[in-house]
Amino acid sequence: MSAAASEIHPKTVRGVTRVARNAKSAAAQLATASTAEKNAALQAIADGLRANSAKILTANEADLAAGEANGLSAALLDRLSLSEERIEAIAASVEKVIDLDDPIGNIVVGRTLPNGIRLTQTRVPMGVIGAIYEARPNVTVDIAILSLKAGNATVLRGGSAAEKSNSEIIAVLRRAVESAGLPADTVNGIDQYGREGASVLMNARDYVDLLIPRGGAELINTVVQESIVPVIETGIGNVHMFIDSSATVKTAVDLVLNSKTHRPSVCNSLETLLVHEKAAKRVLPKILERLEAAGVVVHADSDVAQLAPESMKIRKVSRRDWAKEYLDLELAVKIVTGIDEAIDHIRAYTSGHTEVIVTKDIDNAETFVAGIDAAAVGVNVSTRFTDGGELGFGAEVGISTQKLHARGPMGVEQLTTTKWVMVGNGQVRL
């Protein structure tokens, strides 16, 4: 992705810089836009997506055909794929964002100082938000609409695999926003500038206030290491589930199957299953039977293999498997001696995304929640709930696995910053 500044074509530098500059001008107008104005633009976006679904699907079909020809993985093809149903779901998510409270102007802290100055910490837009992501046209909409609700402009680099889909979607979004009286440059795309364009964006500190990478480990690491624009890291999802000794068979089976097979190509999909040795003989045979029926490839040792159906082929697990984000119908499975070993294993291999315990023991649930350091920790729930839409944010721009500014699913509020406002009547410092 990266390229030395001297190697980037001057036209690319000028082009991306112009886009970023225009976005900054749009952000200045958005900062003073009313909630009603922003909501009108969001409704126009939802209506525009529905009205232009045929054009979007035609562009998406071209991207999918190119992706298959270029050997794009099944996981990425799934993320890339759109349908009438998915476009309707995206449009519906826009309308959910309309219903969210507008955080701009909210007072975080307010007090009067001893000298009479009234002091408030107030939420304000971030400004211009850049995003670099892979093969996910729905993310184009998610980032644009959440940023708009928070009063921000966006510069989007969605990758070559989704270039035609993103181009069509961004055109729809720009027309919709402009029709509602806000600047078209509220939403901008730079896919036409390729990887060099992403490098320019990572260096556009004068115009871009925040950069969010979404994708595989290589993309995220590149942006984190090379960007001079502040970055919020959305990490990979090496997600674990621990089946405690008290877990019921039905609950364990249901949660494992949903977490692994509901949509295996996404970052909150289960990747490693840990099972208490006292529950293994009771729950693992049924879990493995259902995993086999669902087409899941299991990586495990001989202890697990002994409990698998005779027809099931178990791949020998390696240390590399414990750290792997499969994003596919594959799962690493391990029998552990208890909750302490489960926590130790998770601490050794977690990506800090989502970790879940399945248990009826309240003390063990509390021990797990306290002992696990991750953006999201669950008790008796599917890992698939670590999602902005599911948690009531309307949508998300990503799931932050870092600890500064924002952590977990990033919704509207996480795309704001604050400023201190001091109101006095002529006070001077003595």
Short mmCIF file of C-alpha atoms in Angstrom, two decimals:
data_model
loop_
_atom_site.label_atom_id
_atom_site.label_comp_id
_atom_site.label_asym_id
_atom_site.label_seq_id
_atom_site.Cartn_x
_atom_site.Cartn_y
_atom_site.Cartn_z
CA MET A 1 0.00 0.00 0.00
CA SER A 2 2.65 2.47 1.00
CA ALA A 3 4.91 4.32 -1.36
CA ALA A 4 7.72 6.76 -0.77
CA ALA A 5 6.63 10.35 -1.33
CA SER A 6 9.18 10.74 -4.14
CA GLU A 7 7.68 7.73 -5.96
CA ILE A 8 4.08 8.95 -5.97
CA HIS A 9 2.90 10.55 -9.20
CA PRO A 10 2.38 14.32 -8.75
CA LYS A 11 -1.13 14.05 -10.23
CA THR A 12 -2.07 11.60 -7.46
CA VAL A 13 -0.69 13.91 -4.78
CA ARG A 14 -2.55 16.87 -6.21
CA GLY A 15 -5.75 14.90 -6.72
CA VAL A 16 -5.99 13.39 -3.24
CA THR A 17 -4.89 16.65 -1.62
CA ARG A 18 -7.64 18.49 -3.50
CA VAL A 19 -10.23 15.96 -2.32
CA ALA A 20 -9.03 16.25 1.28
CA ARG A 21 -9.03 20.05 1.10
CA ASN A 22 -12.59 20.05 -0.24
CA ALA A 23 -13.62 17.68 2.53
CA LYS A 24 -12.20 20.08 5.11
CA SER A 25 -14.26 22.92 3.65
CA ALA A 26 -17.36 20.72 3.78
CA ALA A 27 -16.59 19.78 7.39
CA ALA A 28 -16.61 23.45 8.36
CA GLN A 29 -20.17 23.75 7.05
CA LEU A 30 -21.28 20.48 8.63
CA ALA A 31 -20.04 21.62 12.04
CA THR A 32 -22.86 24.16 12.19
CA ALA A 33 -25.54 22.03 10.49
CA SER A 34 -28.64 21.35 12.56
CA THR A 35 -29.82 17.88 13.51
CA ALA A 36 -32.79 18.33 11.17
CA GLU A 37 -30.50 19.17 8.24
CA LYS A 38 -28.29 16.16 8.88
CA ASN A 39 -31.28 13.86 9.27
CA ALA A 40 -32.78 15.13 6.02
CA ALA A 41 -29.52 14.24 4.26
CA LEU A 42 -29.56 10.78 5.84
CA GLN A 43 -33.12 10.16 4.69
CA ALA A 44 -32.14 11.26 1.18
CA ILE A 45 -29.29 8.72 1.34
CA ALA A 46 -31.64 5.90 2.36
CA ASP A 47 -34.07 6.82 -0.42
CA GLY A 48 -31.22 7.13 -2.93
CA LEU A 49 -29.83 3.69 -2.11
CA ARG A 50 -33.22 2.09 -2.67
CA ALA A 51 -33.89 4.03 -5.86
CA ASN A 52 -30.49 3.18 -7.34
CA SER A 53 -30.20 -0.43 -6.17
CA ALA A 54 -30.19 -1.78 -9.73
CA LYS A 55 -27.21 0.38 -10.72
CA ILE A 56 -25.37 -0.53 -7.52
CA LEU A 57 -25.97 -4.24 -8.09
CA THR A 58 -24.73 -4.02 -11.69
CA ALA A 59 -21.52 -2.40 -10.48
CA ASN A 60 -21.21 -4.99 -7.73
CA GLU A 61 -21.61 -7.85 -10.19
CA ALA A 62 -18.68 -6.47 -12.16
CA ASP A 63 -16.56 -6.30 -9.00
CA LEU A 64 -17.50 -9.88 -8.04
CA ALA A 65 -16.63 -11.19 -11.50
CA ALA A 66 -13.25 -9.45 -11.36
CA GLY A 67 -12.70 -10.73 -7.83
CA GLU A 68 -13.36 -14.34 -8.81
CA ALA A 69 -11.06 -13.99 -11.83
CA ASN A 70 -8.33 -12.57 -9.58
CA GLY A 71 -8.63 -15.36 -7.04
CA LEU A 72 -10.24 -13.33 -4.25
CA SER A 73 -10.89 -15.55 -1.22
CA ALA A 74 -14.38 -16.80 -0.41
CA ALA A 75 -14.40 -14.65 2.74
CA LEU A 76 -13.60 -11.46 0.82
CA LEU A 77 -16.09 -12.33 -1.92
CA ASP A 78 -18.77 -12.70 0.75
CA ARG A 79 -17.89 -9.30 2.21
CA LEU A 80 -17.91 -7.77 -1.26
CA SER A 81 -21.23 -9.23 -2.34
CA LEU A 82 -24.41 -7.13 -2.39
CA SER A 83 -28.01 -8.14 -3.03
CA GLU A 84 -31.41 -6.47 -2.99
CA GLU A 85 -31.80 -7.69 0.58
CA ARG A 86 -28.41 -6.35 1.67
CA ILE A 87 -29.04 -2.98 0.06
CA GLU A 88 -32.39 -2.76 1.82
CA ALA A 89 -30.69 -3.66 5.10
CA ILE A 90 -28.10 -0.92 4.47
CA ALA A 91 -30.85 1.61 3.72
CA ALA A 92 -32.68 0.55 6.88
CA SER A 93 -29.49 1.05 8.90
CA VAL A 94 -29.31 4.62 7.58
CA GLU A 95 -32.79 5.25 8.94
CA LYS A 96 -31.76 3.82 12.30
CA VAL A 97 -28.98 6.41 12.45
CA ILE A 98 -31.60 9.12 11.87
CA ASP A 99 -33.29 7.97 15.08
CA LEU A 100 -30.08 8.19 17.11
CA ASP A 101 -29.50 11.17 19.37
CA ASP A 102 -27.25 13.83 17.89
CA PRO A 103 -24.22 14.08 20.19
CA ILE A 104 -23.07 17.48 18.90
CA GLY A 105 -23.50 20.18 21.52
CA ASN A 106 -23.99 17.73 24.38
CA ILE A 107 -22.33 18.86 27.58
CA VAL A 108 -20.00 16.24 29.04
CA VAL A 109 -18.98 18.29 32.08
CA GLY A 110 -20.39 21.57 33.33
CA ARG A 111 -19.55 23.57 36.43
CA THR A 112 -18.94 27.07 37.73
CA LEU A 113 -15.43 27.87 38.94
CA PRO A 114 -14.81 29.76 42.21
CA ASN A 115 -14.03 32.90 40.19
CA GLY A 116 -17.45 32.79 38.51
CA ILE A 117 -16.39 31.44 35.11
CA ARG A 118 -18.93 28.95 33.73
CA LEU A 119 -16.98 26.00 32.30
CA THR A 120 -18.39 23.32 30.00
CA GLN A 121 -16.86 20.45 28.06
CA THR A 122 -18.95 20.16 24.90
CA ARG A 123 -19.08 17.51 22.15
CA VAL A 124 -18.02 18.75 18.71
CA PRO A 125 -17.33 17.06 15.36
CA MET A 126 -13.95 15.47 14.71
CA GLY A 127 -13.71 17.23 11.33
CA VAL A 128 -12.52 15.09 8.40
CA ILE A 129 -12.43 11.33 8.83
CA GLY A 130 -10.45 9.20 6.41
CA ALA A 131 -10.98 5.46 6.06
CA ILE A 132 -8.97 2.75 4.33
CA TYR A 133 -10.70 -0.62 4.03
CA GLU A 134 -11.04 -3.71 1.86
CA ALA A 135 -13.80 -5.16 -0.32
CA ARG A 136 -16.75 -4.02 1.81
CA PRO A 137 -19.14 -1.65 0.03
CA ASN A 138 -21.48 -1.62 3.05
CA VAL A 139 -18.66 -0.02 5.04
CA THR A 140 -18.70 2.87 2.57
CA VAL A 141 -22.22 3.69 3.71
CA ASP A 142 -21.64 2.94 7.40
CA ILE A 143 -18.69 5.30 7.72
CA ALA A 144 -20.31 8.03 5.65
CA ILE A 145 -23.62 8.08 7.54
CA LEU A 146 -22.19 7.87 11.06
CA SER A 147 -19.66 10.56 10.23
CA LEU A 148 -22.41 12.76 8.77
CA LYS A 149 -24.60 12.36 11.87
CA ALA A 150 -21.60 13.46 13.97
CA GLY A 151 -20.99 16.46 11.69
CA ASN A 152 -17.91 15.07 9.92
CA ALA A 153 -16.88 14.87 6.26
CA THR A 154 -15.28 11.65 4.95
CA VAL A 155 -12.55 10.62 2.52
CA LEU A 156 -12.94 6.94 1.64
CA ARG A 157 -10.48 4.49 0.12
CA GLY A 158 -12.36 1.21 -0.30
CA GLY A 159 -9.84 -0.76 -2.34
CA SER A 160 -9.67 -1.96 -5.93
CA ALA A 161 -11.80 -5.07 -5.31
CA ALA A 162 -14.90 -2.93 -4.65
CA GLU A 163 -14.00 0.06 -6.82
CA LYS A 164 -17.04 -0.03 -9.11
CA SER A 165 -19.48 -0.70 -6.25
CA ASN A 166 -18.00 2.07 -4.12
CA SER A 167 -17.95 4.52 -7.01
CA GLU A 168 -21.65 4.00 -7.64
CA ILE A 169 -22.53 4.17 -3.93
CA ILE A 170 -20.49 7.34 -3.33
CA ALA A 171 -22.15 8.99 -6.33
CA VAL A 172 -25.55 8.19 -4.79
CA LEU A 173 -24.45 9.55 -1.41
CA ARG A 174 -23.06 12.78 -2.85
CA ARG A 175 -26.24 13.49 -4.83
CA ALA A 176 -28.39 12.72 -1.80
CA VAL A 177 -26.46 14.95 0.56
CA GLU A 178 -26.44 17.82 -1.92
CA SER A 179 -30.18 17.47 -2.51
CA ALA A 180 -30.68 18.05 1.22
CA GLY A 181 -28.74 21.31 1.13
CA LEU A 182 -25.41 20.08 2.50
CA PRO A 183 -22.15 20.09 0.50
CA ALA A 184 -21.57 17.14 -1.83
CA ASP A 185 -17.99 17.02 -0.55
CA THR A 186 -19.38 15.67 2.73
CA VAL A 187 -18.64 12.26 1.14
CA ASN A 188 -15.57 11.65 -1.03
CA GLY A 189 -13.90 8.65 -2.62
CA ILE A 190 -10.30 8.25 -3.75
CA ASP A 191 -10.31 4.68 -5.10
CA GLN A 192 -9.41 6.04 -8.54
CA TYR A 193 -5.97 6.98 -7.20
CA GLY A 194 -5.09 3.42 -6.20
CA ARG A 195 -2.62 2.47 -3.49
CA GLU A 196 -0.65 5.64 -4.01
CA GLY A 197 -3.77 7.56 -3.12
CA ALA A 198 -3.95 5.72 0.21
CA SER A 199 -0.36 6.74 0.92
CA VAL A 200 -1.18 10.39 0.22
CA LEU A 201 -4.21 10.14 2.50
CA MET A 202 -2.02 8.77 5.31
CA ASN A 203 0.11 11.90 5.01
CA ALA A 204 -2.68 14.47 4.63
CA ARG A 205 -2.35 15.71 8.21
CA ASP A 206 -3.20 19.30 7.26
CA TYR A 207 -6.68 18.26 6.12
CA VAL A 208 -7.59 14.89 7.71
CA ASP A 209 -8.20 14.73 11.45
CA LEU A 210 -8.58 10.97 11.95
CA LEU A 211 -7.84 7.85 9.93
CA ILE A 212 -9.60 4.51 10.46
CA PRO A 213 -8.27 1.32 8.82
CA ARG A 214 -10.57 -1.71 8.43
CA GLY A 215 -9.37 -4.99 7.00
CA GLY A 216 -6.74 -7.64 7.46
CA ALA A 217 -3.74 -7.46 9.72
CA GLU A 218 -1.40 -6.37 6.91
CA LEU A 219 -3.56 -3.37 5.96
CA ILE A 220 -4.08 -2.29 9.56
CA ASN A 221 -0.40 -2.62 10.47
CA THR A 222 0.64 -0.63 7.41
CA VAL A 223 -1.68 2.25 8.27
CA VAL A 224 -0.73 2.23 11.96
CA GLN A 225 2.99 2.22 11.20
CA GLU A 226 3.09 4.66 8.29
CA SER A 227 0.31 7.21 8.82
CA ILE A 228 1.17 10.62 10.22
CA VAL A 229 -2.57 11.28 10.54
CA PRO A 230 -3.86 10.08 13.95
CA VAL A 231 -5.20 6.51 13.65
CA ILE A 232 -7.81 4.53 15.52
CA GLU A 233 -6.83 0.90 15.12
CA THR A 234 -9.59 -1.56 14.32
CA GLY A 235 -7.92 -4.85 15.06
CA ILE A 236 -8.40 -8.34 13.76
CA GLY A 237 -10.78 -10.69 15.56
CA ASN A 238 -9.09 -13.74 17.03
CA VAL A 239 -12.26 -14.42 19.03
CA HIS A 240 -12.50 -17.06 21.80
CA MET A 241 -15.32 -18.85 23.58
CA PHE A 242 -14.81 -20.82 26.80
CA ILE A 243 -17.32 -23.56 27.66
CA ASP A 244 -17.23 -23.85 31.46
CA SER A 245 -17.97 -27.08 33.36
CA SER A 246 -21.47 -25.92 34.32
CA ALA A 247 -22.62 -25.03 30.79
CA THR A 248 -25.63 -26.87 29.43
CA VAL A 249 -25.24 -28.82 26.20
CA LYS A 250 -27.98 -26.93 24.36
CA THR A 251 -26.66 -23.48 25.27
CA ALA A 252 -23.08 -24.46 24.40
CA VAL A 253 -24.06 -25.95 21.04
CA ASP A 254 -26.31 -23.05 20.08
CA LEU A 255 -23.74 -20.38 20.96
CA VAL A 256 -20.82 -22.14 19.26
CA LEU A 257 -22.79 -22.77 16.06
CA ASN A 258 -24.13 -19.22 15.87
CA SER A 259 -20.76 -17.67 16.68
CA LYS A 260 -18.91 -19.74 14.06
CA THR A 261 -21.36 -20.32 11.23
CA HIS A 262 -23.76 -17.34 11.22
CA ARG A 263 -21.31 -15.34 9.12
CA PRO A 264 -17.78 -16.75 9.35
CA SER A 265 -16.12 -14.07 7.21
CA VAL A 266 -16.53 -11.24 9.73
CA CYS A 267 -14.31 -10.14 12.60
CA ASN A 268 -16.68 -11.16 15.41
CA SER A 269 -16.87 -14.75 14.22
CA LEU A 270 -15.60 -17.39 16.67
CA GLU A 271 -12.07 -18.64 15.86
CA THR A 272 -10.99 -20.64 18.95
CA LEU A 273 -13.16 -22.79 21.23
CA LEU A 274 -11.90 -23.71 24.71
CA VAL A 275 -13.74 -26.44 26.64
CA HIS A 276 -13.41 -27.29 30.35
CA GLU A 277 -12.16 -30.87 30.73
CA LYS A 278 -15.10 -31.68 33.03
CA ALA A 279 -17.55 -30.66 30.29
CA ALA A 280 -15.67 -32.11 27.31
CA LYS A 281 -17.25 -35.59 27.21
CA ARG A 282 -20.68 -34.10 27.75
CA VAL A 283 -20.71 -31.21 25.28
CA LEU A 284 -17.93 -31.71 22.72
CA PRO A 285 -19.37 -34.72 20.83
CA LYS A 286 -22.57 -32.83 20.08
CA ILE A 287 -20.70 -29.61 19.22
CA LEU A 288 -18.34 -31.45 16.88
CA GLU A 289 -21.22 -33.31 15.26
CA ARG A 290 -23.01 -30.05 14.51
CA LEU A 291 -19.81 -28.38 13.31
CA GLU A 292 -19.20 -31.25 10.89
CA ALA A 293 -22.75 -30.97 9.57
CA ALA A 294 -22.17 -27.25 9.00
CA GLY A 295 -18.98 -27.92 7.05
CA VAL A 296 -16.61 -26.52 9.65
CA VAL A 297 -12.99 -27.72 9.53
CA VAL A 298 -11.70 -28.34 13.06
CA HIS A 299 -8.07 -27.93 14.13
CA ALA A 300 -7.37 -29.81 17.38
CA ASP A 301 -5.22 -32.39 19.17
CA SER A 302 -5.84 -36.07 19.84
CA ASP A 303 -7.84 -35.40 23.03
CA VAL A 304 -10.46 -33.57 21.01
CA ALA A 305 -10.27 -36.03 18.11
CA GLN A 306 -11.24 -38.89 20.43
CA LEU A 307 -14.59 -37.19 21.05
CA ALA A 308 -15.33 -36.43 17.40
CA PRO A 309 -17.63 -38.47 15.14
CA GLU A 310 -15.80 -41.25 13.30
CA SER A 311 -16.54 -39.56 10.00
CA MET A 312 -14.97 -36.28 11.08
CA LYS A 313 -11.41 -35.52 10.01
CA ILE A 314 -9.56 -33.40 12.57
CA ARG A 315 -6.60 -31.35 11.37
CA LYS A 316 -3.65 -31.39 13.75
CA VAL A 317 -3.49 -28.08 15.55
CA SER A 318 -0.35 -25.96 15.70
CA ARG A 319 0.66 -22.90 17.71
CA ARG A 320 0.03 -20.83 14.60
CA ASP A 321 -3.62 -21.95 14.64
CA TRP A 322 -4.17 -20.48 18.10
CA ALA A 323 -3.24 -17.03 16.78
CA LYS A 324 -5.08 -17.27 13.47
CA GLU A 325 -8.14 -15.32 12.33
CA TYR A 326 -9.63 -17.83 9.88
CA LEU A 327 -12.55 -15.73 8.58
CA ASP A 328 -13.90 -18.97 7.18
CA LEU A 329 -15.56 -22.21 8.24
CA GLU A 330 -12.56 -23.27 10.33
CA LEU A 331 -12.19 -23.47 14.11
CA ALA A 332 -9.41 -24.31 16.56
CA VAL A 333 -10.56 -26.38 19.57
CA LYS A 334 -8.77 -27.08 22.85
CA ILE A 335 -9.65 -28.85 26.10
CA VAL A 336 -8.42 -26.93 29.15
CA THR A 337 -8.17 -27.83 32.84
CA GLY A 338 -10.35 -24.95 33.97
CA ILE A 339 -11.06 -21.25 33.88
CA ASP A 340 -7.50 -20.27 34.86
CA GLU A 341 -5.99 -22.08 31.89
CA ALA A 342 -8.70 -20.67 29.63
CA ILE A 343 -7.90 -17.12 30.72
CA ASP A 344 -4.15 -17.73 30.36
CA HIS A 345 -4.65 -19.09 26.82
CA ILE A 346 -6.82 -16.14 25.83
CA ARG A 347 -4.33 -13.65 27.27
CA ALA A 348 -1.58 -15.29 25.22
CA TYR A 349 -3.42 -15.21 21.89
CA THR A 350 -6.23 -12.63 22.06
CA SER A 351 -6.41 -9.81 19.56
CA GLY A 352 -8.43 -7.85 22.11
CA HIS A 353 -11.68 -8.04 20.15
CA THR A 354 -14.34 -10.27 21.75
CA GLU A 355 -14.12 -13.07 24.33
CA VAL A 356 -17.08 -15.06 25.73
CA ILE A 357 -17.69 -17.52 28.57
CA VAL A 358 -20.59 -19.98 28.60
CA THR A 359 -21.41 -20.85 32.21
CA LYS A 360 -24.07 -21.15 34.91
CA ASP A 361 -21.52 -20.30 37.61
CA ILE A 362 -21.83 -16.62 38.60
CA ASP A 363 -18.42 -16.57 40.30
CA ASN A 364 -16.71 -17.95 37.19
CA ALA A 365 -18.54 -15.44 35.01
CA GLU A 366 -17.30 -12.59 37.21
CA THR A 367 -13.76 -14.03 37.24
CA PHE A 368 -13.76 -14.25 33.45
CA VAL A 369 -15.10 -10.73 32.92
CA ALA A 370 -12.56 -9.28 35.35
CA GLY A 371 -9.63 -11.30 34.03
CA ILE A 372 -10.09 -10.74 30.28
CA ASP A 373 -8.73 -7.60 28.64
CA ALA A 374 -10.72 -7.11 25.44
CA ALA A 375 -12.93 -4.54 23.77
CA ALA A 376 -15.97 -6.73 24.43
CA VAL A 377 -16.51 -9.56 26.92
CA GLY A 378 -19.65 -11.68 26.95
CA VAL A 379 -21.39 -14.11 29.28
CA ASN A 380 -23.72 -16.66 27.65
CA VAL A 381 -24.09 -14.71 24.39
CA SER A 382 -22.98 -15.22 20.81
CA THR A 383 -19.77 -13.48 19.80
CA ARG A 384 -21.73 -12.07 16.86
CA PHE A 385 -23.29 -9.41 19.11
CA THR A 386 -20.11 -7.32 19.08
CA ASP A 387 -21.55 -5.12 16.38
CA GLY A 388 -22.62 -1.50 16.32
CA GLY A 389 -26.05 -2.28 14.91
CA GLU A 390 -26.75 -5.03 17.43
CA LEU A 391 -25.67 -2.85 20.35
CA GLY A 392 -27.92 0.03 19.37
CA PHE A 393 -25.40 2.29 17.59
CA GLY A 394 -27.30 2.08 14.28
CA ALA A 395 -24.11 1.04 12.49
CA GLU A 396 -20.39 1.19 13.14
CA VAL A 397 -17.26 2.47 11.46
CA GLY A 398 -15.26 -0.37 12.97
CA ILE A 399 -14.46 -2.13 16.22
CA SER A 400 -11.57 -0.44 17.97
CA THR A 401 -9.22 -2.80 19.80
CA GLN A 402 -7.04 -0.02 21.16
CA LYS A 403 -7.61 1.77 24.46
CA LEU A 404 -7.25 5.47 23.66
CA HIS A 405 -10.24 7.62 22.66
CA ALA A 406 -12.54 4.77 21.64
CA ARG A 407 -12.77 1.03 22.32
CA GLY A 408 -15.20 -1.52 20.91
CA PRO A 409 -17.86 -0.76 18.27
CA MET A 410 -17.50 2.85 17.13
CA GLY A 411 -20.77 4.66 16.61
CA VAL A 412 -21.73 8.31 16.32
CA GLU A 413 -20.45 9.47 19.70
CA GLN A 414 -17.03 7.89 19.12
CA LEU A 415 -16.64 10.09 16.03
CA THR A 416 -16.71 13.27 18.08
CA THR A 417 -14.20 15.10 20.21
CA THR A 418 -14.74 17.84 22.80
CA LYS A 419 -13.84 21.44 23.42
CA TRP A 420 -13.82 23.43 26.63
CA VAL A 421 -15.98 26.55 26.66
CA MET A 422 -15.31 29.26 29.26
CA VAL A 423 -17.91 31.98 29.82
CA GLY A 424 -17.14 34.82 32.16
CA ASN A 425 -17.86 38.49 32.77
CA GLY A 426 -14.41 40.00 32.51
CA GLN A 427 -12.39 37.81 34.88
CA VAL A 428 -8.60 38.21 34.71
CA ARG A 429 -6.01 35.84 36.07
CA LEU A 430 -4.25 37.10 39.17
#
